[in-house]
PDB file of N, CA and C in Angstrom:
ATOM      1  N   UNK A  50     -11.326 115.022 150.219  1.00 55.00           N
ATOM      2  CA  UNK A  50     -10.852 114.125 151.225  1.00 55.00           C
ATOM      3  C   UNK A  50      -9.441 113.668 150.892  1.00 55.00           C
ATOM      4  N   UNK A  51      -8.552 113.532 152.067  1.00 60.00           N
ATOM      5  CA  UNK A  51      -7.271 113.047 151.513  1.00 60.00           C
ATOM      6  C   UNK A  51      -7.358 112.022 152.193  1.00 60.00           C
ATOM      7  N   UNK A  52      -6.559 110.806 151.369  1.00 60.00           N
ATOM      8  CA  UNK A  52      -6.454 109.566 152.539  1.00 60.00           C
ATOM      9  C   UNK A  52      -5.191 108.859 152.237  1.00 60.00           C
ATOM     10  N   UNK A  53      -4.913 108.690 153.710  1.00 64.00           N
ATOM     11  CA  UNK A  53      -3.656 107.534 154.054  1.00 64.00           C
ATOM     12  C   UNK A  53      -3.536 106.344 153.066  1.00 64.00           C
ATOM     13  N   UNK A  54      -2.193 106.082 152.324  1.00 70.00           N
ATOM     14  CA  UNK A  54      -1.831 105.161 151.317  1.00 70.00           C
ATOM     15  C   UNK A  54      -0.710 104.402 152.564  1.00 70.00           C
ATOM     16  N   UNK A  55      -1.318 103.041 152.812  1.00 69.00           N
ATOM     17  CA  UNK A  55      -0.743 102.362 153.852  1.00 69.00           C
ATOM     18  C   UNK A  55      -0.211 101.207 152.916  1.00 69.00           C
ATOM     19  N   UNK A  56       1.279 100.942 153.052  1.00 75.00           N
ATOM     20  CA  UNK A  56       1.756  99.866 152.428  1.00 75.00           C
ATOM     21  C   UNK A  56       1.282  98.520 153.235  1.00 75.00           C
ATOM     22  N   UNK A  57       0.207  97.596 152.581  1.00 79.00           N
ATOM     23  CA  UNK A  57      -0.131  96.259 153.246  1.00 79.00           C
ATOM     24  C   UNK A  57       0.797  95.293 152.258  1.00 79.00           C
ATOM     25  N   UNK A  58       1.119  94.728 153.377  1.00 75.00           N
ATOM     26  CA  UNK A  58       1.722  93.356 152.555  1.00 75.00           C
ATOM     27  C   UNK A  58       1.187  91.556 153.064  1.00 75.00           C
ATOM     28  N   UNK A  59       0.602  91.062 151.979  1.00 78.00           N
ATOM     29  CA  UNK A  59      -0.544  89.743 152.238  1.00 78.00           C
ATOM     30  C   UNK A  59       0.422  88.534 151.876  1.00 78.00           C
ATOM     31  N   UNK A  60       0.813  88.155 152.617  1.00 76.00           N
ATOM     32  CA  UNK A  60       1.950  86.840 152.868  1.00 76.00           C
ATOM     33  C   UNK A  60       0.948  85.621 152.799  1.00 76.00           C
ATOM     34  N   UNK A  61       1.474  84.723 151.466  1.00 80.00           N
ATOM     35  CA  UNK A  61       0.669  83.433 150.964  1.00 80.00           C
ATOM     36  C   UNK A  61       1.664  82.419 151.498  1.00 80.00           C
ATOM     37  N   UNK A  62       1.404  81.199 151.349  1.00 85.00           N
ATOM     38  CA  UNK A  62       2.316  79.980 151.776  1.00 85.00           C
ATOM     39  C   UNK A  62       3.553  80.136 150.899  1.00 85.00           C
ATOM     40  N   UNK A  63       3.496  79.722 150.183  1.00 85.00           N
ATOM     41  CA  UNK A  63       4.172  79.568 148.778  1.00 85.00           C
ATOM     42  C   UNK A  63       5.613  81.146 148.931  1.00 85.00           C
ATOM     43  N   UNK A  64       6.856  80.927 149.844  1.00 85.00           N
ATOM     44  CA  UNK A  64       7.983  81.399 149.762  1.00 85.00           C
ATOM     45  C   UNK A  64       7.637  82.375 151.146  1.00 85.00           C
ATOM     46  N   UNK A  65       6.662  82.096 152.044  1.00 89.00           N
ATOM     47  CA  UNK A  65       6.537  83.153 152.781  1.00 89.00           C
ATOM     48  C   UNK A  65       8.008  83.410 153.792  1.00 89.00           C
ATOM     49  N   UNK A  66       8.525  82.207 154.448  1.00 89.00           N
ATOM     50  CA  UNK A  66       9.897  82.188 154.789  1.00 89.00           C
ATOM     51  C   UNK A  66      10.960  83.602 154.309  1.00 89.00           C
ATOM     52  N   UNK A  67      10.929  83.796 152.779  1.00 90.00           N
ATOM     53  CA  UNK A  67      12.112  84.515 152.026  1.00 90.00           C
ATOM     54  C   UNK A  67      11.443  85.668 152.408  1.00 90.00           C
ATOM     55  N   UNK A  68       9.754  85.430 152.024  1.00 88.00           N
ATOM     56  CA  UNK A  68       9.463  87.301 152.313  1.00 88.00           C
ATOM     57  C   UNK A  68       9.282  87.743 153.521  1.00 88.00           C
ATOM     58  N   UNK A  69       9.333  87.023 155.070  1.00 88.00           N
ATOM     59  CA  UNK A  69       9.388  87.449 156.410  1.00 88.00           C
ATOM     60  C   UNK A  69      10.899  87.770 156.572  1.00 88.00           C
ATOM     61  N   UNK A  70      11.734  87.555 155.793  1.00 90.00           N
ATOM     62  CA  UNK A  70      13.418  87.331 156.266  1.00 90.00           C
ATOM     63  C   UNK A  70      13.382  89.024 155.579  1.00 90.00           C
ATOM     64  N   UNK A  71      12.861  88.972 153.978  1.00 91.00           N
ATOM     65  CA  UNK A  71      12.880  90.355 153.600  1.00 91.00           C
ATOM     66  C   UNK A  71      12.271  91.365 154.461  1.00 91.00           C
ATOM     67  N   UNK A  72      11.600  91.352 154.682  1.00 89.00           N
ATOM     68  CA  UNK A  72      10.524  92.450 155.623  1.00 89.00           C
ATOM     69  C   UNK A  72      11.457  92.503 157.137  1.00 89.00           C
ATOM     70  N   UNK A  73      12.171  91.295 157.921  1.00 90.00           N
ATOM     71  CA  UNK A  73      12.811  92.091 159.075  1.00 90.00           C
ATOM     72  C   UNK A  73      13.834  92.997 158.220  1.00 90.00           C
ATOM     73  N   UNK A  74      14.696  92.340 157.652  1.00 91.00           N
ATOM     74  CA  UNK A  74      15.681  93.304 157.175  1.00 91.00           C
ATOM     75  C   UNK A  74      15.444  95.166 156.705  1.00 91.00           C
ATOM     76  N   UNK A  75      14.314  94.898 156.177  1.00 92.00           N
ATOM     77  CA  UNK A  75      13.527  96.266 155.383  1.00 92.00           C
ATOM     78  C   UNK A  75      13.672  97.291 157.178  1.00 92.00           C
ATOM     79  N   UNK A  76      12.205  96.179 157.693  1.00 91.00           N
ATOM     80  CA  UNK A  76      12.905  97.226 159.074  1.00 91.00           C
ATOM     81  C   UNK A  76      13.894  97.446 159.592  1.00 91.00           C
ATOM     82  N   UNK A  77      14.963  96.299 160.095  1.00 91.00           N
ATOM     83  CA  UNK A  77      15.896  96.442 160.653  1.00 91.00           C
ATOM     84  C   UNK A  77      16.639  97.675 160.163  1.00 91.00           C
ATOM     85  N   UNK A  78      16.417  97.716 158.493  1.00 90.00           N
ATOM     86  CA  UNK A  78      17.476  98.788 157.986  1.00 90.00           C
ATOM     87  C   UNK A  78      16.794 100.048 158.620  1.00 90.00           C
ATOM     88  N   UNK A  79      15.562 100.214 158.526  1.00 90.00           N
ATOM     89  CA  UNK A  79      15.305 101.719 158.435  1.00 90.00           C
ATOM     90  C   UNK A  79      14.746 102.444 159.740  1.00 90.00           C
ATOM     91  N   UNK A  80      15.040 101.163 160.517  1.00 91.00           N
ATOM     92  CA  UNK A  80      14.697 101.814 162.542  1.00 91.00           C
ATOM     93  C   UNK A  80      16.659 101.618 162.253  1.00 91.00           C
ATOM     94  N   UNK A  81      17.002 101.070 162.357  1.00 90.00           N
ATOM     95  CA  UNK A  81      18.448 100.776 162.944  1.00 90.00           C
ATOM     96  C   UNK A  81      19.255 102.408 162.880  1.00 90.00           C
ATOM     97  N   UNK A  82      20.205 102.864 163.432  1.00 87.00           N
ATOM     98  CA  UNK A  82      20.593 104.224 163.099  1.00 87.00           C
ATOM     99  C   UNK A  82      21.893 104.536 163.779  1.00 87.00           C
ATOM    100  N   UNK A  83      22.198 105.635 163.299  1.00 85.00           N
ATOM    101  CA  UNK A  83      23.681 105.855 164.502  1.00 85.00           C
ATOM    102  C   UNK A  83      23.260 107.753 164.846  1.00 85.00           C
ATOM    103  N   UNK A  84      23.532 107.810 166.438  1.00 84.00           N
ATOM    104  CA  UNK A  84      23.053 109.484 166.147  1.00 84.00           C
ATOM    105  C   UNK A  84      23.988 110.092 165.872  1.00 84.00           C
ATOM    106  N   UNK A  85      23.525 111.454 166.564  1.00 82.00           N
ATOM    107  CA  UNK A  85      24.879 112.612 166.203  1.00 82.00           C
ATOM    108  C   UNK A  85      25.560 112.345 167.396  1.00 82.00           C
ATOM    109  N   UNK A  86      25.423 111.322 168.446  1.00 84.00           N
ATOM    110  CA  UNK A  86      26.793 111.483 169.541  1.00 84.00           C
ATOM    111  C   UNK A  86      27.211 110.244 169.319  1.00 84.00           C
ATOM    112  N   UNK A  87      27.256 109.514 168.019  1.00 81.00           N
ATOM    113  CA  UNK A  87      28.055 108.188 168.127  1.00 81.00           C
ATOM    114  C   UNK A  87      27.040 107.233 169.167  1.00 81.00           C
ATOM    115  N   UNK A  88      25.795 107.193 169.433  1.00 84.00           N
ATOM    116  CA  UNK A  88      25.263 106.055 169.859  1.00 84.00           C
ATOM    117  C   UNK A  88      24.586 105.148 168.619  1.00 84.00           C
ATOM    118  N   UNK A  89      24.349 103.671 168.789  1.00 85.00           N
ATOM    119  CA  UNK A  89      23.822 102.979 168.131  1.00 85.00           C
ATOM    120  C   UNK A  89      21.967 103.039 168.309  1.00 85.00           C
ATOM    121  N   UNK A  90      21.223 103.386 167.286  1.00 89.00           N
ATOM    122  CA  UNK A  90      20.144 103.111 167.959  1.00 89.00           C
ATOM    123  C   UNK A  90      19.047 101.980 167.568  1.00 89.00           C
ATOM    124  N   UNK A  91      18.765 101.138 168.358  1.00 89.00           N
ATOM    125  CA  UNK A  91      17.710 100.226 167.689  1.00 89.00           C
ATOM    126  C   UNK A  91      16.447 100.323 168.686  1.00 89.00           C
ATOM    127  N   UNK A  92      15.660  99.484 167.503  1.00 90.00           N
ATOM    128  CA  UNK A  92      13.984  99.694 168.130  1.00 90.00           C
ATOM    129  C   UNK A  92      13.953  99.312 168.950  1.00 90.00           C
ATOM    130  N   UNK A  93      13.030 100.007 170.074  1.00 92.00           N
ATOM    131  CA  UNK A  93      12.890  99.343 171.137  1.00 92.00           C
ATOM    132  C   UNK A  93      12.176  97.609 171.264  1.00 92.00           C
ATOM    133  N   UNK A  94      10.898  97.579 170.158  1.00 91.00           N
ATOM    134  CA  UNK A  94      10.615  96.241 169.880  1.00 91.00           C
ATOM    135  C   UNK A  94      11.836  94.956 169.816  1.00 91.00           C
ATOM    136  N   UNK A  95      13.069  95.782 169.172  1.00 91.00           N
ATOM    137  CA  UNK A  95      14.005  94.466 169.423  1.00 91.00           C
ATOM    138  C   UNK A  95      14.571  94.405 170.772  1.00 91.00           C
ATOM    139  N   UNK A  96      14.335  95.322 171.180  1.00 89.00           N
ATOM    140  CA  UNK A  96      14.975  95.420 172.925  1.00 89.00           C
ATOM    141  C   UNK A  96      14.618  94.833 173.726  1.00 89.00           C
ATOM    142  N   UNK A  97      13.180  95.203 173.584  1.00 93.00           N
ATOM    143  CA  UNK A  97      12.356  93.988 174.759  1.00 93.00           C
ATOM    144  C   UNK A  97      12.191  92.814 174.479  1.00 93.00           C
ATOM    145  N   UNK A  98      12.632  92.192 172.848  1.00 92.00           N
ATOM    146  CA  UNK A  98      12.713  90.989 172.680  1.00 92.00           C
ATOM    147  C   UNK A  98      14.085  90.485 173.050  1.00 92.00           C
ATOM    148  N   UNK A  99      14.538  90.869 173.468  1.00 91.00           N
ATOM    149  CA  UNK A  99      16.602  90.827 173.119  1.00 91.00           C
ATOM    150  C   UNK A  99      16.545  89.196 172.956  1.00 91.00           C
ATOM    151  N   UNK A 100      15.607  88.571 173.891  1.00 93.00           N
ATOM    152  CA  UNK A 100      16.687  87.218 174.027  1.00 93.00           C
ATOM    153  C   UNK A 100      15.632  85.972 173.300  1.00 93.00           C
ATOM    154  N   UNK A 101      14.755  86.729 172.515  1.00 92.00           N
ATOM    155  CA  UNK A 101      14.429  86.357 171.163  1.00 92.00           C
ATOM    156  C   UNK A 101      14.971  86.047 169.929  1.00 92.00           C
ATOM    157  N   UNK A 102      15.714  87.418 170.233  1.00 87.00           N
ATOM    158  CA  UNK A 102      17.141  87.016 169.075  1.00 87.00           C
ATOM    159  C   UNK A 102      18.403  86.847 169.586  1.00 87.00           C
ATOM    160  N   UNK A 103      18.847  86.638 170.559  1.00 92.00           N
ATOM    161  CA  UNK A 103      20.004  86.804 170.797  1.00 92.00           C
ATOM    162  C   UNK A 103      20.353  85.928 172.148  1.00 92.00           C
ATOM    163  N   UNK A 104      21.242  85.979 172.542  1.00 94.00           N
ATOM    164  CA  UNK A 104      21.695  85.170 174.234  1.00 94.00           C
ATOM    165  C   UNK A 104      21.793  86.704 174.985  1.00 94.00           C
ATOM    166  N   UNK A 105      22.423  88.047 174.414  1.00 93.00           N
ATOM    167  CA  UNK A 105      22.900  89.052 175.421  1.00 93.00           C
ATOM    168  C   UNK A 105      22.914  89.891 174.583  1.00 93.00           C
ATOM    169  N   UNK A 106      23.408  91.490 175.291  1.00 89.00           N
ATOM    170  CA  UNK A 106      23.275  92.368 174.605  1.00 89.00           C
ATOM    171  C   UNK A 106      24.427  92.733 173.300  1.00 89.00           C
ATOM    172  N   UNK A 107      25.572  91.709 173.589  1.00 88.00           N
ATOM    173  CA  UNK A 107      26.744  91.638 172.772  1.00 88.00           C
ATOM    174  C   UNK A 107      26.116  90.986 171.462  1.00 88.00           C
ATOM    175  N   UNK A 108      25.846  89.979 171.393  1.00 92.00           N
ATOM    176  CA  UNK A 108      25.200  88.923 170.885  1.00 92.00           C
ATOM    177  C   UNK A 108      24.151  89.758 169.947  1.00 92.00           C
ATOM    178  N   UNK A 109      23.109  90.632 170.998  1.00 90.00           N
ATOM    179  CA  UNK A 109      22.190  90.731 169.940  1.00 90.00           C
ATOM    180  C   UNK A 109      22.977  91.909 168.516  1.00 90.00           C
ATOM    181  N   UNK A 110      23.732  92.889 169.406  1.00 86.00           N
ATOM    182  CA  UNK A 110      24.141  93.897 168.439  1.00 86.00           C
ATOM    183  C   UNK A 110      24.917  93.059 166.805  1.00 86.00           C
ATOM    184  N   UNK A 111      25.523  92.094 167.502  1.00 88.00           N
ATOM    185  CA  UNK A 111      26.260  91.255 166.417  1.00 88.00           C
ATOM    186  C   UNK A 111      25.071  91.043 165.359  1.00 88.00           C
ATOM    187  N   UNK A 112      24.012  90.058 165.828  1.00 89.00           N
ATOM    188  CA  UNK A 112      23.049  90.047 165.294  1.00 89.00           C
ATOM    189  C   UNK A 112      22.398  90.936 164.276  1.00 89.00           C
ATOM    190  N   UNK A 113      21.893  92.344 164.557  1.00 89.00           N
ATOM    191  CA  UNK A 113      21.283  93.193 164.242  1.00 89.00           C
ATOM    192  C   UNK A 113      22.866  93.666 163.277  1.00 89.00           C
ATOM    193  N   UNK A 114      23.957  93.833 163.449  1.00 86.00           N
ATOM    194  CA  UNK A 114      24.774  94.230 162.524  1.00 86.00           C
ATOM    195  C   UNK A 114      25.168  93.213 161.148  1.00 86.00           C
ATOM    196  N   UNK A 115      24.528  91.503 161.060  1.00 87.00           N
ATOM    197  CA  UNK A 115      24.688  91.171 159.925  1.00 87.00           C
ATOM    198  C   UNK A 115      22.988  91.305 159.168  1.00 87.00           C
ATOM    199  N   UNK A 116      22.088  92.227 159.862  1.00 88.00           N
ATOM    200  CA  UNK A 116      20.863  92.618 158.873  1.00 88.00           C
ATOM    201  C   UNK A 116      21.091  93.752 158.218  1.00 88.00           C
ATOM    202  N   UNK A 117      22.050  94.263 158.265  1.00 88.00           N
ATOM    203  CA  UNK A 117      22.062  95.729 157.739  1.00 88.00           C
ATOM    204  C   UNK A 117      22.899  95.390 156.471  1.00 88.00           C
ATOM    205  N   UNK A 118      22.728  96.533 155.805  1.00 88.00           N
ATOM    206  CA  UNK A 118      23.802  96.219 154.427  1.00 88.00           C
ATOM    207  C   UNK A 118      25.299  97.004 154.662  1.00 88.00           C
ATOM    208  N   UNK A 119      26.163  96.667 153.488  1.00 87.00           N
ATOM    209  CA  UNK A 119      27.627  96.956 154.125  1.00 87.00           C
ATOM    210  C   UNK A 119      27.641  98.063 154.960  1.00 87.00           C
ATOM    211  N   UNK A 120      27.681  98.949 154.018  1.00 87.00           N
ATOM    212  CA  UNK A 120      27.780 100.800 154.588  1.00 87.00           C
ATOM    213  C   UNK A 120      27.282 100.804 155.957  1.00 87.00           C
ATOM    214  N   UNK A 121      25.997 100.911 156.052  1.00 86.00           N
ATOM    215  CA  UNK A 121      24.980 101.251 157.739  1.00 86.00           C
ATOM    216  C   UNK A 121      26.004 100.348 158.516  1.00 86.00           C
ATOM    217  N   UNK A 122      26.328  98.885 158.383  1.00 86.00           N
ATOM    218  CA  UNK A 122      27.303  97.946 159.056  1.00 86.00           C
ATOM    219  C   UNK A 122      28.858  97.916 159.406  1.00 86.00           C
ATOM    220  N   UNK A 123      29.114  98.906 158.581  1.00 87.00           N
ATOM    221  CA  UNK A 123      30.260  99.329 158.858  1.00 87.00           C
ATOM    222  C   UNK A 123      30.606 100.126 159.691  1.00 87.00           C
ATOM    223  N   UNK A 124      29.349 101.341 159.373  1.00 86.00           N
ATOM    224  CA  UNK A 124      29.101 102.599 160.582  1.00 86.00           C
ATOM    225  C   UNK A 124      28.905 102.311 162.107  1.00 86.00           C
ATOM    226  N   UNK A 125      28.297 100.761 162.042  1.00 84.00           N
ATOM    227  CA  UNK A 125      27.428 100.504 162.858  1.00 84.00           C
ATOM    228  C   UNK A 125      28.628 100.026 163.606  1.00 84.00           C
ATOM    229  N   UNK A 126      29.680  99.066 163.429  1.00 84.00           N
ATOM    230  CA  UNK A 126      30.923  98.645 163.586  1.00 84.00           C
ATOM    231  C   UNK A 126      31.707  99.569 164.481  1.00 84.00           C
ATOM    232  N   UNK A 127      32.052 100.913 163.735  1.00 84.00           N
ATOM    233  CA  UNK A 127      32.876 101.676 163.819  1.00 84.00           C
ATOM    234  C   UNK A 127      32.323 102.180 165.415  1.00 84.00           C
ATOM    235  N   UNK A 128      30.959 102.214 165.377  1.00 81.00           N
ATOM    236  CA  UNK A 128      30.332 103.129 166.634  1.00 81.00           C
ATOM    237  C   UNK A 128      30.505 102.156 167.707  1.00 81.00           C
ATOM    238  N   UNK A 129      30.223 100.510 167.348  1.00 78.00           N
ATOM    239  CA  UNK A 129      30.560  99.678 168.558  1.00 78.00           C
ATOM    240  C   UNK A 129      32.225  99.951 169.125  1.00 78.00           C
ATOM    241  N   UNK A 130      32.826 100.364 168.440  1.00 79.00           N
ATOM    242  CA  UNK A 130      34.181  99.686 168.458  1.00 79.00           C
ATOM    243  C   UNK A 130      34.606 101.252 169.442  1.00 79.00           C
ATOM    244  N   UNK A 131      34.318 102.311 168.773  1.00 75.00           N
ATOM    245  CA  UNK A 131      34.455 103.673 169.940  1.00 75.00           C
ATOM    246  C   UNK A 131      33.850 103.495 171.529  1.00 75.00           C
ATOM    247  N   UNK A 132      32.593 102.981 171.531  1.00 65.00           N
ATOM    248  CA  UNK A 132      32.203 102.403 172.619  1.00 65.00           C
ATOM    249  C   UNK A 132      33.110 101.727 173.690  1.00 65.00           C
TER     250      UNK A 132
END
């Protein structure tokens, strides 16, 4: 039998704040993307939330570009700015 090794993660009181802030970022980094034609791509989950996080679609990209780390943010920059 082979079986699925599913990363669970069990959030206690005690710092849960730091580790929900870690965990968007984790995703944000690894849905967030740029393709091969210079588009930006994010999850659709943040899409249909947009104004969850954000006032607009300017707003949210700003947003979603200070979760990323330098490099991806820079790229991410460069692709708004060709736009």
């Amino acid at each position: 039998m082979i079986f699925s090794i599913l990363k669970v993660r069990v959030y206690t009181p005690c710092q849960v704040e730091t580790k929900l802030e870690t965990t968007k970022r984790d995703y944000l980094q690894a849905a967030v993307g740029i393709s091969s034609i210079n588009k930006l791509i994010i999850p659709k989950l943040v899409d249909w939330y947009l104004f969850d996080f954000a006032k607009d679609l300017d707003a949210l990209l700003d947003w979603v570009g200070l979760q990323l780390p330098d490099e991806l943010r820079n790229q991410t920059m460069k692709c708004l700015e060709i736009r």
